[in-house]
Every structure is written in structure tokens, then in C-alpha cells.
XYZ file of C-alpha atoms in Angstrom:
322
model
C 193.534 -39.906 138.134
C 194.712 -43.416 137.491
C 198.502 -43.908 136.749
C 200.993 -46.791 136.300
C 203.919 -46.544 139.062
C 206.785 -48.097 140.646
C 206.366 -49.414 144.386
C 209.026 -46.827 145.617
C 206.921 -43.677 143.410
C 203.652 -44.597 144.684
C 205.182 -44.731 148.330
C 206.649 -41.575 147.386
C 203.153 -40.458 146.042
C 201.593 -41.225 149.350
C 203.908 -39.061 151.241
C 202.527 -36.511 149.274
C 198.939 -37.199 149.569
C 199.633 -37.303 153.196
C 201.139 -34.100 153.719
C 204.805 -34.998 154.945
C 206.922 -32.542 154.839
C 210.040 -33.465 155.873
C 212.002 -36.670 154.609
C 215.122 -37.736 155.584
C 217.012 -40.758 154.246
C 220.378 -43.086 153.716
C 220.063 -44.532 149.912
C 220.113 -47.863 149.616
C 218.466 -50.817 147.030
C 215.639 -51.781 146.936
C 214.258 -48.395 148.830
C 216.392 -45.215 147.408
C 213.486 -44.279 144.669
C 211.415 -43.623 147.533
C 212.952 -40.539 148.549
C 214.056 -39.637 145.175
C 211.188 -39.384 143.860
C 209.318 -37.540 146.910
C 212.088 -35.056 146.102
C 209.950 -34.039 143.186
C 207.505 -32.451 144.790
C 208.027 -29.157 145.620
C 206.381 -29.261 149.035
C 208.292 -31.625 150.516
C 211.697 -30.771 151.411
C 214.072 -34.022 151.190
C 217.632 -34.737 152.508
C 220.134 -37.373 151.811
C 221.505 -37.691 155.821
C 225.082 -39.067 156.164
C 223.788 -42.365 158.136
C 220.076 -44.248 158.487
C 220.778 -43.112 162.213
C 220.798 -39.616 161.331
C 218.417 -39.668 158.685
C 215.613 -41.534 162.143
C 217.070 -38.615 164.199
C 216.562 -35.763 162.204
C 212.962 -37.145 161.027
C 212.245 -37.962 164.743
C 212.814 -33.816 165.640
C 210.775 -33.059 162.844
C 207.969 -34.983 164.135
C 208.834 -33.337 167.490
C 208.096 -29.787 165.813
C 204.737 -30.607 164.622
C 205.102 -31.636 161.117
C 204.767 -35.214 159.536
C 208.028 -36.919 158.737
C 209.404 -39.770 156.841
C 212.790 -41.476 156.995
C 213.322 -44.268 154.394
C 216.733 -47.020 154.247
C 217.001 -50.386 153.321
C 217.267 -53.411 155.224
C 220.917 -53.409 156.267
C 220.428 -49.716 157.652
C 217.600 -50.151 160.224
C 220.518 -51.984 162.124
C 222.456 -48.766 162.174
C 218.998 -46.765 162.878
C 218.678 -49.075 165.882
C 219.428 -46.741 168.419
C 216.761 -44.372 167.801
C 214.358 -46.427 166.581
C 214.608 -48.545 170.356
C 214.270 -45.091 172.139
C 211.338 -43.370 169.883
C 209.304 -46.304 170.594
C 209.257 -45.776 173.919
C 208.582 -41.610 173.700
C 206.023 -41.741 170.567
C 205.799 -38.816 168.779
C 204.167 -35.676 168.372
C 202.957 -35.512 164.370
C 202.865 -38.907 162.006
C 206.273 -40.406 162.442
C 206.667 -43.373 159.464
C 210.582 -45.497 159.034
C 210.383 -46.620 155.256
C 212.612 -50.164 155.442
C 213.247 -52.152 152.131
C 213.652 -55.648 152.461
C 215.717 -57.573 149.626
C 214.828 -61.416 149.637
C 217.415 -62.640 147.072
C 220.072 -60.534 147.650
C 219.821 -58.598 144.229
C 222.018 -55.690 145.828
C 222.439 -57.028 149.619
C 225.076 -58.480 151.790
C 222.355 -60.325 153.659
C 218.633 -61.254 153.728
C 217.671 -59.787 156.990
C 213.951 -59.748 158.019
C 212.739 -56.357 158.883
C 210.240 -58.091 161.254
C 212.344 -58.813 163.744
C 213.169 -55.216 164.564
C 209.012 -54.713 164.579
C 208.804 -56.927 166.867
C 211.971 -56.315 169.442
C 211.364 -52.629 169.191
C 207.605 -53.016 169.965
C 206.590 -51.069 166.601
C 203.830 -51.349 164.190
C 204.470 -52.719 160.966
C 202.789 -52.732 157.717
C 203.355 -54.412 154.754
C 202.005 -53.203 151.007
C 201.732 -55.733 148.304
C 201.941 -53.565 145.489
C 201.712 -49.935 144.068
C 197.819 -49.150 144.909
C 198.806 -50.303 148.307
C 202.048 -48.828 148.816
C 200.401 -45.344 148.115
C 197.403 -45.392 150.541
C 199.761 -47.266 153.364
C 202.216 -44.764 153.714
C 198.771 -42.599 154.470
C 197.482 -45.270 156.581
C 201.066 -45.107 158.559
C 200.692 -41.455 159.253
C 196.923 -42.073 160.533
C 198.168 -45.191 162.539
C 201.383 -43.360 164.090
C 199.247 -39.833 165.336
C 196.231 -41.745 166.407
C 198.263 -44.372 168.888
C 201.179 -42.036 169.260
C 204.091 -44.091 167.466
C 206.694 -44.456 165.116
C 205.213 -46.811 162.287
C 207.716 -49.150 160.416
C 206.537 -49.185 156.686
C 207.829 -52.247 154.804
C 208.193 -52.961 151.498
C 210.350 -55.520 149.673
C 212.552 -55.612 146.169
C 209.357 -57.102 143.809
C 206.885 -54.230 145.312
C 209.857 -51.314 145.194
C 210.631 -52.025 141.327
C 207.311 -53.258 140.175
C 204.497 -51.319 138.621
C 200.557 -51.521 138.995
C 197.998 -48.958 138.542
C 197.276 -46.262 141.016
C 194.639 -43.777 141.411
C 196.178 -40.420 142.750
C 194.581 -37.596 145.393
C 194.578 -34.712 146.113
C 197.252 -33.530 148.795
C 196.202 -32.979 152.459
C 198.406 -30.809 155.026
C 197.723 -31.530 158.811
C 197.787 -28.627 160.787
C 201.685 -28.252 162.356
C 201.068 -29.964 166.080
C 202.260 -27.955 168.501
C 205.270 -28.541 170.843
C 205.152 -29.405 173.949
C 207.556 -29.708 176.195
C 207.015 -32.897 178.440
C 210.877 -34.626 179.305
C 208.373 -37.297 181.217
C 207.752 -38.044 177.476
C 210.883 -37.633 175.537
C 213.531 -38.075 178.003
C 214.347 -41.244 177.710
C 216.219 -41.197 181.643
C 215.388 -44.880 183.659
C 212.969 -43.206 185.857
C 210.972 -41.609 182.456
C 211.384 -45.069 180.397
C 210.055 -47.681 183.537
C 207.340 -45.594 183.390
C 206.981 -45.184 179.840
C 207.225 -49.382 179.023
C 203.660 -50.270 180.300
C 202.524 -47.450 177.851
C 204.212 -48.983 174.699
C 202.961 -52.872 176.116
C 199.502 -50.973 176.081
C 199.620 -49.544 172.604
C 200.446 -52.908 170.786
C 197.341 -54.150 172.343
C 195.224 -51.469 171.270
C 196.703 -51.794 167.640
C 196.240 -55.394 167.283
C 192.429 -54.207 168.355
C 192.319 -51.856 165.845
C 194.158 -53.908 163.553
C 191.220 -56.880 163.794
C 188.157 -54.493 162.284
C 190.106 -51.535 160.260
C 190.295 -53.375 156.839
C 193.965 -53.658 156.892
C 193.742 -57.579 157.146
C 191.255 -58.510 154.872
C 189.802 -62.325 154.725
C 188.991 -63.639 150.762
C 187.375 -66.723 151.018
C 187.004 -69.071 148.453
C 187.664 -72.872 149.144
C 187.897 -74.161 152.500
C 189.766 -76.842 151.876
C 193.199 -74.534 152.199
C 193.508 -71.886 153.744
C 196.681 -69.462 153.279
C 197.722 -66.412 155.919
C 200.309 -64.402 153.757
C 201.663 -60.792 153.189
C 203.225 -58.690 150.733
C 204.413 -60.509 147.310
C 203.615 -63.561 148.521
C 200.031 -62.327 147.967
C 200.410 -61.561 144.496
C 201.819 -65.264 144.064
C 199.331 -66.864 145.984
C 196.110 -65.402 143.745
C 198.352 -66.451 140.707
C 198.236 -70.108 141.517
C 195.389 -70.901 143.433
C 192.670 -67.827 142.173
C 190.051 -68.153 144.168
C 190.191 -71.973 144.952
C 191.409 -71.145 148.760
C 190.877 -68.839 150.954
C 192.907 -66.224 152.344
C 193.978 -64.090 154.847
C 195.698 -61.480 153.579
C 197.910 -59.705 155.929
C 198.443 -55.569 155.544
C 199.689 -55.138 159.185
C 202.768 -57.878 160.027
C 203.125 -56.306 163.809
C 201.597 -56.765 165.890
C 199.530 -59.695 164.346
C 195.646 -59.985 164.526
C 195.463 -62.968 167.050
C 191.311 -62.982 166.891
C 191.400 -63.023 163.299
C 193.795 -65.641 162.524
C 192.151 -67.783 164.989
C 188.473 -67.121 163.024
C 190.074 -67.963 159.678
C 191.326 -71.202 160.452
C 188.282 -72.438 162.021
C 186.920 -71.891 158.566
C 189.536 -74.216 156.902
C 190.837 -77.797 156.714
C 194.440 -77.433 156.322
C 196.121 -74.157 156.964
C 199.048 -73.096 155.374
C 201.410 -69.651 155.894
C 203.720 -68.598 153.068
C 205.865 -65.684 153.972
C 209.383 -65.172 152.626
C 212.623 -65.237 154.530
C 211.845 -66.127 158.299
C 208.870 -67.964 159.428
C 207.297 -64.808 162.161
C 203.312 -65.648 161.280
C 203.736 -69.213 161.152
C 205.870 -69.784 164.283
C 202.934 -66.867 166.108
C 200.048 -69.455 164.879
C 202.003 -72.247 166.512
C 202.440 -70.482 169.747
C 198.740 -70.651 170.113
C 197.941 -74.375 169.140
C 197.559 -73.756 165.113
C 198.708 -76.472 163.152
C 200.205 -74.948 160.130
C 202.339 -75.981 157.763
C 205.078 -73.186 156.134
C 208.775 -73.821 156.449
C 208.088 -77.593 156.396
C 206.777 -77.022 152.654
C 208.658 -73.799 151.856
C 212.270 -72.385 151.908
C 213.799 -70.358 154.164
C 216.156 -68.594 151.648
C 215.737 -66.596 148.635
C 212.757 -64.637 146.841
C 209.515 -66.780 146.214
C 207.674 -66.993 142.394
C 204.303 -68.166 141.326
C 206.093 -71.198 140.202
C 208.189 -71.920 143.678
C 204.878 -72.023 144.993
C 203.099 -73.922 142.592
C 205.862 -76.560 142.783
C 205.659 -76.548 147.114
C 202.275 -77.408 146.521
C 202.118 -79.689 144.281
C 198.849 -81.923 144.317
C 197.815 -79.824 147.523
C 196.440 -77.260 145.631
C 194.254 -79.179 142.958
């Protein structure tokens, strides 16, 4: 059945689909919806926790127990869930383990405009990225599928415009994953110097094997059109980009934002003339395609601060994109 939803009830609707079972959370704009509205369904059971760290801890010995677990905060409150989130990456997990973060470019209800990408990246953790309601649904199954079959916690981002927007959805049926069974392994989950050395080439390994997997799965997509411009870009910035240019560039449309698809990026700008990044807040993709020789333009074009619009865009652009 097809339905109009909010970002955060679609998320919440994917939780469902997915068979989670446990959620544990620390409210805070632009992600509280999330977890109040998985709270109405009846199978899942849902706690407010007294602090994001909590809320990663208790999900964490869910996933431990066998059963598929989601902890959701906003931006501000993966810094206080820092100290498990550094430590699970290194033990994985036992069933789906997914860390809802809501970024708020703009500051609509923020003391800052943090990017949730660094903590991908410095805790070594996949991150994905919906760009709006259809996507936010069938990620936060994706992120249960990525986290059991490479043994991880998965970071699920979204941002304020894909939280509080709406777009259509089509809904499933629910699908409960057998409860994993226990075992005890403290070479695992003992996070002790000797355990950890041992466990660091592991979690080295398992970004490589993502960004693999990340290259053919469909969660990058390429939509050419043009090649005179070619655009890499995630999330709302998406959305923006198909509102000004349509199908007069091409694009590479990101749905994983760590680790990045190296071997992709590189084939998609071999395709184009110019190439051109537009991500909000910090510029991660753009300085990556630099590291390897791109030349790219971004930042040099684009702000740093605030939330972009179709007509920020539009007005970077200028007589570029005619």
C-alpha cells in the first residue's frame, strides 16, 4: 500500500518492516519522531534512555541477545554516544545493530551544525544517507542487512528537510529474523588491548569489503544525462540537484556516504567534462575525490554554512548549468 509520510515515520516504518524489536533513544530535533512513532507499533518495544550513551548501550546488549536493535539521537548526541559507538565498532555485533543520527544544517533547533560524517569516518562505521521518505523506509532495512551481513554497527543518517518532509511510500509486510543466538566469545566483545590489536585489522578489513559491496549493490546509483557536468551528491542535495538541472547532467547519486565507492567515482568522472560535488555542511566527498587526483569543484562554488535550496544552487551555478 502506498502512503504519504514524514522522513522520521517512514524510518520508523522501516524498523518495522525489518523486524526490530528493541529501540532505544535520547529525543532530540530533527530525529525524535523516529522513535515516537516506532512506538506505535505494538511489536516493537521502545524506550526513552536518560542519555544517547545509554540509549547505544542498551541497544548494543540487545543486539548482543539476538534481536535487531535501533538507537536513534540527533546530531549533538552521537558526541555523547561516542564512547560506545568507538568500542562497538571494533566488537560488531551479533543481530542488525543500526545508530539513527539527525543532522540539522541550519540550526532550526541546534547549538551547532556538526557533520555526522566525521564520526563515520573516525569510528570506521558505515554510513548511509536517505534522500527522502521511500528511501528512508527501505534504508533502515538495508542497514539491518548491511550491519548482520559484515558484522557492524551501521550509522543511519538523515537530515532536518528528509526528517520533516513527506513523499509517498509503499509499505510491506513485517519480517522477524530468527533471535541469533548468544555466544559467548570475550575475544569478540571484550574490548581489553590484547582483544582490540587484534580486532583493528578486522574492522580495516570490513570497510574494504563494504566499499566492494557498496560499488555493485544499487545503493550508489549513476543517472546520466549530459556529460558536460557531472554532480556526486547525497541526501537533499539530491532532491535540489534534479530540481535545477533535470536531466541535463549527470549524476552520481550517493546512498552510502562511508566508506565511499572509490571505483565508482573514478568511472563517473571519466564520463564528464567538469565535475562538481554539492554536499551540505563540510566538504568529506569532495576533499576524498581530491585525494585521488579529481579535479572538482564544491566549496569553491558552494557554502560551507547553512541548509542548501533549489535556488542556492541555481544561483552557485549560474551560467554553468545552461
Amino acid at each position: 500500500m502506498k502512503q504519504l509520510m514524514l522522513g522520521n515515520a517512514a524510518a520508523a516504518r522501516g524498523l518495522f518492516e525489518a523486524g526490530c524489536e528493541i529501540v532505544s533513544s535520547y529525543p532530540g530535533t530533527p530525529s525524535t519522531e523516529i522513535t515516537e512513532e516506532a512506538a506505535k507499533f505494538k511489536e516493537i518495544y521502545c524506550e526513552w534512555a536518560p542519555n544517547e550513551k545509554v540509549a547505544l548501550e542498551t541497544a548494543f546488549g540487545a543486539s548482543l541477545a539476538g534481536k535487531r536493535a535501533f538507537c536513534g539521537m540527533k546530531h549533538v548526541g552521537l558526541n555523547v554516544a561516542a564512547d560506545p559507538l568507538f568500542t562497538v565498532a571494533y566488537t560488531g555485533v551479533n543481530a542488525g545493530l543500526v545508530i539513527g543520527v539527525a543532522d540539522d544544517p541550519g540550526m532550526h533547533s541546534s547549538q551547532n551544525e556538526q557533520d555526522s560524517r566525521h564520526h563515520a569516518i573516525a569510528s570506521k562505521i558505515p554510513m548511509i544517507e536517505p534522500s527522502d521518505s521511500e528511501e528512508a523506509k527501505e534504508f533502515a532495512k538495508i542497514a539491518f542487512e548491511i550491519s548482520e551481513k559484515f558484522d557492524t554497527p551501521v550509522l543511519y543518517k538523515m537530515c532536518t528537510r528528509v526528517a520533516h518532509s513527506q513523499s509517498i511510500v509503499e509499505t510491506a509486510e513485517r519480517v522477524v529474523q530468527p533471535v541469533k543466538e548468544y555466544k559467548k566469545d570475550p575475544s569478540k566483545y571484550v574490548m581489553a588491548p590484547a582483544n582490540a590489536i587484534r580486532r583493528h585489522p578486522v574492522v580495516e578489513q570490513r570497510l574494504k569489503d563494504i566499499e566492494a559491496w557498496s560499488e555493485t549493490s544499487g545503493i550508489n546509483r549513476v543517472e546520466m544525462g549530459g556529460t558536460e557536468i557531472g554532480i556526486i551528491t547525497s541526501s537533499t542535495c539530491y532532491q535540489y540537484a534534479k530540481e535545477v538541472f533535470s536531466d541535463s547532467v549527470s549524476i552520481l547519486k550517493l546512498g552510502m556516504v562511508n566508506p565511499l565507492p572509490k571505483n565508482m567515482i573514478l568511472d563517473f568522472a571519466s564520463k564528464v567534462k567538469e565535475l562538481y560535488v554539492i554536499e551540505e555542511l563540510d566538504p568529506i566527498i569532495e576533499n576524498y575525490c581530491k585525494s585521488f587526483g579529481l579535479n572538482v569543484h564544491g566549496k569553491d562554488i558552494l557554502p560551507i554554512c547553512g541548509e542548501f535550496s533549489q535556488n542556492l544552487i541555481a544561483k552557485a551555478f549560474g551560467d554553468r548549468k545552461s
